[in-house]
mmCIF file of C-alpha atoms and ligand atoms in Angstrom:
data_model
loop_
_atom_site.group_PDB
_atom_site.id
_atom_site.type_symbol
_atom_site.label_atom_id
_atom_site.label_comp_id
_atom_site.label_asym_id
_atom_site.label_seq_id
_atom_site.Cartn_x
_atom_site.Cartn_y
_atom_site.Cartn_z
ATOM 1 C CA THR A 1 7.828 12.773 18.545
ATOM 2 C CA HIS A 2 10.348 13.711 15.889
ATOM 3 C CA PHE A 3 8.460 11.436 13.512
ATOM 4 C CA GLY A 4 5.206 13.387 13.789
ATOM 5 C CA PHE A 5 4.493 15.086 10.466
ATOM 6 C CA GLN A 6 3.237 18.287 12.042
ATOM 7 C CA SER A 7 6.728 18.967 13.363
ATOM 8 C CA VAL A 8 8.464 17.898 10.164
ATOM 9 C CA PRO A 9 8.823 20.241 7.175
ATOM 10 C CA GLU A 10 7.272 18.836 3.990
ATOM 11 C CA GLU A 11 10.605 18.565 2.176
ATOM 12 C CA LEU A 12 11.966 16.300 4.901
ATOM 13 C CA LYS A 13 9.140 13.788 4.829
ATOM 14 C CA GLU A 14 10.575 11.785 1.911
ATOM 15 C CA THR A 15 13.985 11.469 3.600
ATOM 16 C CA LEU A 16 12.357 10.485 6.840
ATOM 17 C CA VAL A 17 10.130 7.878 5.216
ATOM 18 C CA GLY A 18 13.226 6.544 3.422
ATOM 19 C CA LYS A 19 14.994 6.048 6.751
ATOM 20 C CA VAL A 20 11.965 4.397 8.320
ATOM 21 C CA PHE A 21 11.598 1.801 5.561
ATOM 22 C CA SER A 22 15.336 1.114 5.264
ATOM 23 C CA SER A 23 15.251 0.470 8.976
ATOM 24 C CA VAL A 24 12.212 -1.837 8.980
ATOM 25 C CA ALA A 25 12.885 -3.645 5.658
ATOM 26 C CA SER A 26 14.421 -6.799 7.115
ATOM 27 C CA SER A 27 11.712 -7.219 9.762
ATOM 28 C CA TYR A 28 8.796 -5.838 7.696
ATOM 29 C CA ASP A 29 7.044 -9.108 6.732
ATOM 30 C CA VAL A 30 7.389 -10.713 10.162
ATOM 31 C CA MET A 31 6.242 -7.562 11.974
ATOM 32 C CA ASN A 32 3.257 -7.175 9.646
ATOM 33 C CA ASP A 33 2.029 -10.642 10.587
ATOM 34 C CA PHE A 34 2.824 -10.155 14.231
ATOM 35 C CA MET A 35 1.194 -6.757 14.708
ATOM 36 C CA SER A 36 -1.910 -7.392 12.625
ATOM 37 C CA PHE A 37 -2.372 -10.992 13.924
ATOM 38 C CA GLY A 38 -2.067 -12.012 10.266
ATOM 39 C CA ILE A 39 -5.179 -10.018 9.301
ATOM 40 C CA HIS A 40 -3.317 -7.993 6.649
ATOM 41 C CA ARG A 41 -3.137 -11.247 4.652
ATOM 42 C CA LEU A 42 -6.939 -11.510 4.570
ATOM 43 C CA TRP A 43 -7.254 -7.845 3.531
ATOM 44 C CA LYS A 44 -4.748 -8.340 0.719
ATOM 45 C CA ASP A 45 -6.480 -11.544 -0.449
ATOM 46 C CA HIS A 46 -9.821 -9.735 -0.556
ATOM 47 C CA PHE A 47 -8.204 -6.834 -2.396
ATOM 48 C CA ILE A 48 -6.945 -9.176 -5.163
ATOM 49 C CA HIS A 49 -10.291 -11.007 -5.335
ATOM 50 C CA THR A 50 -12.031 -7.657 -5.822
ATOM 51 C CA MET A 51 -9.595 -6.811 -8.599
ATOM 52 C CA ALA A 52 -10.403 -10.187 -10.212
ATOM 53 C CA PRO A 53 -7.715 -9.765 -12.887
ATOM 54 C CA GLY A 54 -8.276 -11.519 -16.204
ATOM 55 C CA PRO A 55 -5.578 -13.354 -18.200
ATOM 56 C CA GLY A 56 -2.785 -11.111 -19.441
ATOM 57 C CA THR A 57 -3.560 -8.224 -17.039
ATOM 58 C CA LYS A 58 -0.777 -5.640 -16.797
ATOM 59 C CA LEU A 59 -0.521 -4.430 -13.201
ATOM 60 C CA LEU A 60 1.526 -1.564 -11.842
ATOM 61 C CA ASP A 61 2.034 -2.001 -8.085
ATOM 62 C CA VAL A 62 3.341 1.229 -6.615
ATOM 63 C CA ALA A 63 5.044 1.345 -3.191
ATOM 64 C CA GLY A 64 5.106 -2.413 -3.706
ATOM 65 C CA GLY A 65 7.767 -2.985 -1.040
ATOM 66 C CA THR A 66 8.359 -6.634 -0.304
ATOM 67 C CA GLY A 67 6.059 -7.842 -3.098
ATOM 68 C CA ASP A 68 2.944 -8.975 -1.198
ATOM 69 C CA ILE A 69 0.461 -7.596 -3.730
ATOM 70 C CA ALA A 70 2.567 -8.544 -6.764
ATOM 71 C CA LEU A 71 2.935 -12.185 -5.737
ATOM 72 C CA ARG A 72 -0.718 -12.523 -4.708
ATOM 73 C CA PHE A 73 -1.758 -11.092 -8.063
ATOM 74 C CA LEU A 74 0.392 -13.570 -10.003
ATOM 75 C CA GLU A 75 -0.811 -16.452 -7.800
ATOM 76 C CA TYR A 76 -4.447 -15.494 -8.476
ATOM 77 C CA CYS A 77 -3.883 -15.381 -12.270
ATOM 78 C CA GLN A 78 -2.130 -18.748 -12.159
ATOM 79 C CA LYS A 79 -4.720 -20.402 -9.916
ATOM 80 C CA ILE A 80 -7.934 -19.022 -11.419
ATOM 81 C CA HIS A 81 -6.983 -18.791 -15.120
ATOM 82 C CA SER A 82 -3.856 -20.988 -15.350
ATOM 83 C CA ASP A 83 -2.451 -17.812 -16.822
ATOM 84 C CA SER A 84 1.257 -17.129 -16.934
ATOM 85 C CA THR A 85 1.040 -14.078 -19.200
ATOM 86 C CA ALA A 86 -0.103 -11.621 -16.522
ATOM 87 C CA HIS A 87 2.632 -9.159 -15.635
ATOM 88 C CA VAL A 88 3.376 -6.884 -12.695
ATOM 89 C CA ARG A 89 5.772 -3.983 -12.474
ATOM 90 C CA VAL A 90 6.645 -3.147 -8.878
ATOM 91 C CA VAL A 91 7.846 0.371 -8.144
ATOM 92 C CA ASP A 92 9.099 1.484 -4.728
ATOM 93 C CA ILE A 93 11.218 4.403 -3.586
ATOM 94 C CA ASN A 94 13.184 2.257 -1.168
ATOM 95 C CA PRO A 95 15.854 -0.121 -2.592
ATOM 96 C CA SER A 96 15.989 -2.191 0.633
ATOM 97 C CA MET A 97 12.252 -2.947 0.592
ATOM 98 C CA LEU A 98 12.406 -3.680 -3.130
ATOM 99 C CA ALA A 99 15.374 -6.032 -2.693
ATOM 100 C CA HIS A 100 13.277 -8.219 -0.365
ATOM 101 C CA GLY A 101 10.433 -8.270 -2.899
ATOM 102 C CA SER A 102 12.757 -9.088 -5.762
ATOM 103 C CA GLU A 103 14.341 -11.919 -3.774
ATOM 104 C CA ARG A 104 10.931 -13.471 -3.083
ATOM 105 C CA TYR A 105 10.054 -13.212 -6.772
ATOM 106 C CA HIS A 106 13.312 -14.807 -7.897
ATOM 107 C CA LYS A 107 12.535 -17.805 -5.691
ATOM 108 C CA SER A 108 8.982 -18.101 -7.062
ATOM 109 C CA GLN A 109 7.578 -20.083 -9.991
ATOM 110 C CA PHE A 110 6.753 -16.784 -11.766
ATOM 111 C CA LYS A 111 10.369 -15.983 -12.541
ATOM 112 C CA GLN A 112 10.532 -18.585 -15.313
ATOM 113 C CA ASN A 113 8.114 -16.574 -17.460
ATOM 114 C CA ASN A 114 9.531 -13.189 -16.428
ATOM 115 C CA GLN A 115 6.214 -12.092 -14.974
ATOM 116 C CA ALA A 116 7.536 -9.271 -12.790
ATOM 117 C CA LEU A 117 9.869 -6.327 -12.896
ATOM 118 C CA PHE A 118 11.146 -4.463 -9.822
ATOM 119 C CA GLN A 119 12.172 -0.824 -10.204
ATOM 120 C CA VAL A 120 13.131 1.983 -7.851
ATOM 121 C CA GLY A 121 10.861 4.976 -8.395
ATOM 122 C CA ASN A 122 8.736 7.644 -6.773
ATOM 123 C CA ALA A 123 4.928 7.354 -6.768
ATOM 124 C CA GLU A 124 4.721 11.111 -7.249
ATOM 125 C CA CYS A 125 6.664 11.017 -10.508
ATOM 126 C CA LEU A 126 6.593 7.662 -12.326
ATOM 127 C CA GLU A 127 9.293 8.620 -14.801
ATOM 128 C CA ASN A 128 9.648 5.283 -16.597
ATOM 129 C CA VAL A 129 5.954 4.480 -16.920
ATOM 130 C CA GLU A 130 4.259 5.543 -20.163
ATOM 131 C CA ASP A 131 0.893 7.289 -20.374
ATOM 132 C CA SER A 132 -2.159 4.989 -20.664
ATOM 133 C CA SER A 133 -0.056 1.830 -20.397
ATOM 134 C CA VAL A 134 -1.425 -0.246 -17.478
ATOM 135 C CA ASP A 135 -4.711 -2.086 -16.847
ATOM 136 C CA VAL A 136 -4.661 -1.817 -13.059
ATOM 137 C CA TYR A 137 -2.753 0.445 -10.674
ATOM 138 C CA THR A 138 -2.407 -0.672 -7.037
ATOM 139 C CA ILE A 139 -0.960 1.060 -4.007
ATOM 140 C CA SER A 140 -1.182 -0.881 -0.757
ATOM 141 C CA PHE A 141 -0.264 0.754 2.562
ATOM 142 C CA GLY A 142 1.929 3.140 0.592
ATOM 143 C CA ILE A 143 0.036 6.334 -0.192
ATOM 144 C CA ARG A 144 0.007 7.678 3.362
ATOM 145 C CA ASN A 145 3.804 7.701 3.245
ATOM 146 C CA CYS A 146 3.860 9.978 0.199
ATOM 147 C CA THR A 147 4.263 13.725 0.674
ATOM 148 C CA HIS A 148 1.736 14.843 -1.972
ATOM 149 C CA ILE A 149 -1.272 12.543 -2.301
ATOM 150 C CA ASP A 150 -2.672 14.659 -5.156
ATOM 151 C CA ARG A 151 0.490 14.103 -7.229
ATOM 152 C CA VAL A 152 0.315 10.344 -6.635
ATOM 153 C CA LEU A 153 -3.306 10.259 -7.827
ATOM 154 C CA LYS A 154 -2.490 12.388 -10.872
ATOM 155 C CA GLU A 155 0.286 9.985 -11.872
ATOM 156 C CA ALA A 156 -2.005 6.996 -11.350
ATOM 157 C CA TYR A 157 -4.538 8.595 -13.682
ATOM 158 C CA ARG A 158 -1.885 9.337 -16.298
ATOM 159 C CA VAL A 159 -0.461 5.796 -16.495
ATOM 160 C CA LEU A 160 -3.782 3.921 -16.518
ATOM 161 C CA LYS A 161 -5.381 2.923 -19.816
ATOM 162 C CA PRO A 162 -8.910 4.254 -20.400
ATOM 163 C CA GLY A 163 -11.156 1.756 -18.600
ATOM 164 C CA GLY A 164 -8.314 0.956 -16.202
ATOM 165 C CA ARG A 165 -8.787 0.715 -12.464
ATOM 166 C CA PHE A 166 -7.099 2.506 -9.575
ATOM 167 C CA MET A 167 -7.068 0.443 -6.365
ATOM 168 C CA CYS A 168 -5.759 1.543 -3.011
ATOM 169 C CA LEU A 169 -5.535 -0.343 0.275
ATOM 170 C CA GLU A 170 -4.705 1.849 3.252
ATOM 171 C CA PHE A 171 -5.235 2.219 6.975
ATOM 172 C CA SER A 172 -8.259 4.369 7.612
ATOM 173 C CA LYS A 173 -10.585 5.643 10.327
ATOM 174 C CA VAL A 174 -12.432 3.333 12.718
ATOM 175 C CA ASP A 175 -15.874 4.688 13.558
ATOM 176 C CA ALA A 176 -17.493 2.105 15.903
ATOM 177 C CA PRO A 177 -16.878 3.721 19.369
ATOM 178 C CA PHE A 178 -15.895 0.596 21.335
ATOM 179 C CA VAL A 179 -13.675 -0.744 18.557
ATOM 180 C CA LYS A 180 -12.089 2.715 18.241
ATOM 181 C CA GLN A 181 -11.176 2.734 21.934
ATOM 182 C CA MET A 182 -9.556 -0.673 21.690
ATOM 183 C CA TYR A 183 -7.815 0.240 18.450
ATOM 184 C CA ASP A 184 -6.442 3.513 19.859
ATOM 185 C CA LEU A 185 -5.150 1.711 22.902
ATOM 186 C CA TYR A 186 -3.510 -0.943 20.759
ATOM 187 C CA SER A 187 -1.986 1.448 18.241
ATOM 188 C CA PHE A 188 -0.801 4.211 20.579
ATOM 189 C CA GLN A 189 0.304 2.137 23.542
ATOM 190 C CA ILE A 190 1.156 -1.305 22.283
ATOM 191 C CA ILE A 191 2.474 -1.015 18.701
ATOM 192 C CA PRO A 192 5.430 1.306 19.524
ATOM 193 C CA GLN A 193 6.303 -0.976 22.455
ATOM 194 C CA LEU A 194 6.202 -4.055 20.250
ATOM 195 C CA GLY A 195 8.318 -2.242 17.647
ATOM 196 C CA SER A 196 10.826 -1.525 20.346
ATOM 197 C CA ILE A 197 10.912 -5.031 21.786
ATOM 198 C CA VAL A 198 10.601 -7.171 18.657
ATOM 199 C CA ALA A 199 12.339 -5.034 16.019
ATOM 200 C CA ASN A 200 14.397 -2.819 18.357
ATOM 201 C CA ASP A 201 12.961 0.190 16.511
ATOM 202 C CA ARG A 202 10.404 2.173 18.493
ATOM 203 C CA ASP A 203 10.646 5.341 16.370
ATOM 204 C CA SER A 204 9.731 3.680 13.089
ATOM 205 C CA TYR A 205 6.641 2.074 14.597
ATOM 206 C CA GLN A 206 5.703 5.344 16.294
ATOM 207 C CA TYR A 207 5.892 6.934 12.834
ATOM 208 C CA LEU A 208 3.641 4.189 11.464
ATOM 209 C CA VAL A 209 0.947 4.956 14.028
ATOM 210 C CA GLU A 210 1.141 8.717 13.558
ATOM 211 C CA SER A 211 1.075 8.508 9.770
ATOM 212 C CA ILE A 212 -2.179 6.521 10.003
ATOM 213 C CA ARG A 213 -3.735 9.150 12.238
ATOM 214 C CA GLN A 214 -2.888 11.953 9.838
ATOM 215 C CA PHE A 215 -4.161 10.313 6.661
ATOM 216 C CA PRO A 216 -7.533 11.615 5.336
ATOM 217 C CA ASP A 217 -10.621 9.627 6.348
ATOM 218 C CA GLN A 218 -12.557 7.383 3.944
ATOM 219 C CA LYS A 219 -14.902 10.069 2.566
ATOM 220 C CA ARG A 220 -12.256 12.765 2.136
ATOM 221 C CA PHE A 221 -9.884 10.351 0.395
ATOM 222 C CA SER A 222 -12.671 9.192 -1.919
ATOM 223 C CA GLN A 223 -13.309 12.842 -2.781
ATOM 224 C CA MET A 224 -9.608 13.309 -3.609
ATOM 225 C CA ILE A 225 -9.758 10.294 -5.924
ATOM 226 C CA GLN A 226 -12.738 11.834 -7.729
ATOM 227 C CA GLU A 227 -10.964 15.206 -7.928
ATOM 228 C CA ALA A 228 -8.094 13.425 -9.719
ATOM 229 C CA GLY A 229 -10.580 12.449 -12.443
ATOM 230 C CA PHE A 230 -11.575 8.914 -11.439
ATOM 231 C CA ALA A 231 -15.163 7.685 -11.569
ATOM 232 C CA THR A 232 -16.228 5.859 -8.427
ATOM 233 C CA VAL A 233 -19.035 3.369 -7.842
ATOM 234 C CA GLY A 234 -21.221 4.146 -4.784
ATOM 235 C CA ASP A 235 -19.086 5.567 -1.971
ATOM 236 C CA GLY A 236 -15.950 4.463 -3.789
ATOM 237 C CA TYR A 237 -14.639 2.512 -0.824
ATOM 238 C CA GLU A 238 -15.124 -0.571 1.324
ATOM 239 C CA ASN A 239 -14.153 -0.752 4.980
ATOM 240 C CA PHE A 240 -12.130 -3.702 6.257
ATOM 241 C CA THR A 241 -12.317 -4.671 9.962
ATOM 242 C CA PHE A 242 -14.493 -1.701 11.078
ATOM 243 C CA GLY A 243 -12.426 0.766 9.035
ATOM 244 C CA VAL A 244 -9.031 -0.189 10.439
ATOM 245 C CA ALA A 245 -8.215 -0.406 6.729
ATOM 246 C CA ALA A 246 -10.201 0.616 3.652
ATOM 247 C CA MET A 247 -10.070 -0.242 -0.029
ATOM 248 C CA HIS A 248 -10.701 2.691 -2.395
ATOM 249 C CA THR A 249 -11.207 2.134 -6.109
ATOM 250 C CA GLY A 250 -11.871 4.328 -9.126
ATOM 251 C CA TYR A 251 -12.026 3.975 -12.918
ATOM 252 C CA LYS A 252 -10.385 6.078 -15.581
ATOM 253 C CA PHE A 253 -12.828 6.675 -18.442
HETATM 254 N N1 SAM B 1 2.788 -2.479 -0.573
HETATM 255 C C1 SAM B 1 3.485 -3.224 0.459
HETATM 256 C C2 SAM B 1 2.487 -3.931 1.349
HETATM 257 O O1 SAM B 1 1.285 -3.737 1.160
HETATM 258 O O2 SAM B 1 2.906 -4.683 2.220
HETATM 259 C C3 SAM B 1 4.454 -2.347 1.255
HETATM 260 C C4 SAM B 1 3.834 -1.265 2.069
HETATM 261 S S1 SAM B 1 5.002 -0.433 3.093
HETATM 262 C C5 SAM B 1 4.054 -0.101 4.527
HETATM 263 C C6 SAM B 1 5.099 1.166 2.363
HETATM 264 C C7 SAM B 1 6.049 1.261 1.184
HETATM 265 O O3 SAM B 1 5.881 2.537 0.561
HETATM 266 C C8 SAM B 1 7.525 1.166 1.550
HETATM 267 O O4 SAM B 1 8.114 0.102 0.850
HETATM 268 C C9 SAM B 1 8.098 2.507 1.128
HETATM 269 O O5 SAM B 1 9.427 2.455 0.678
HETATM 270 C C10 SAM B 1 7.140 2.912 0.025
HETATM 271 N N2 SAM B 1 7.113 4.340 -0.307
HETATM 272 C C11 SAM B 1 7.054 5.378 0.547
HETATM 273 N N3 SAM B 1 7.019 6.537 -0.120
HETATM 274 C C12 SAM B 1 7.049 6.234 -1.445
HETATM 275 C C13 SAM B 1 7.031 6.998 -2.643
HETATM 276 N N4 SAM B 1 6.975 8.335 -2.621
HETATM 277 N N5 SAM B 1 7.074 6.353 -3.825
HETATM 278 C C14 SAM B 1 7.134 4.991 -3.869
HETATM 279 N N6 SAM B 1 7.159 4.213 -2.767
HETATM 280 C C15 SAM B 1 7.105 4.815 -1.565
#
């Protein structure tokens, strides 16, 4: 399709991704629940529990979109530590996605202590973020949409404090044969159809499926994280739901 990256010159990818997310912004949260049967919520909860942020943690959530990770992070700090000093800066290239996130935040209890900041920005060039300034860097279902993964990782390394942690949640490769068959059927046949029927936007959901297919597998992505300078523990990743998604983490020392 015209959304397949192989047929799209590199310099057009950013524009294309911009159009896709402007188009899906208003239906993004509903469609996420609908298409993943709500499972993305469990993945995100586990992601935050693995982070286990302490009081006062400064998080940078890149490609933060509608604020799912940011709000979960603040909820965790409030619930586990009764902490209202933790802070999250959400950066996303798409103003429409960010506007939804900002709206959710303004309706939340966290607004009263100014615990979040929403800014438009590019993961490949985090212009307003100082070197060695954040405790944790997260990017959830965002990195596969970026044109240059190596530049994203380099920026993550730059902005993290020594001892800080890089954490990525992303769709990945399913290896169990039977599950893979079912997953391929679901993603190639059903997701674009659902996108067309429920959100009236087949192309954007076709893009979603193709972008997942073209993203590096667990081991290759872990290698890229190490090449950017991060230290990993064990394999450096954990599979979620047979590898439908994976969490990759690395430390800056
Ligand atoms: N992090 C959210 C979540 O987990 O639900 C949103 C993920 S959404 C699938 C992907 C987001 O990546 C979109 O909001 C999109 O605008 C953003 N994005 C794509 N390319 C980007 C880039 N180069 N820099 C920053 N954000 C980007």
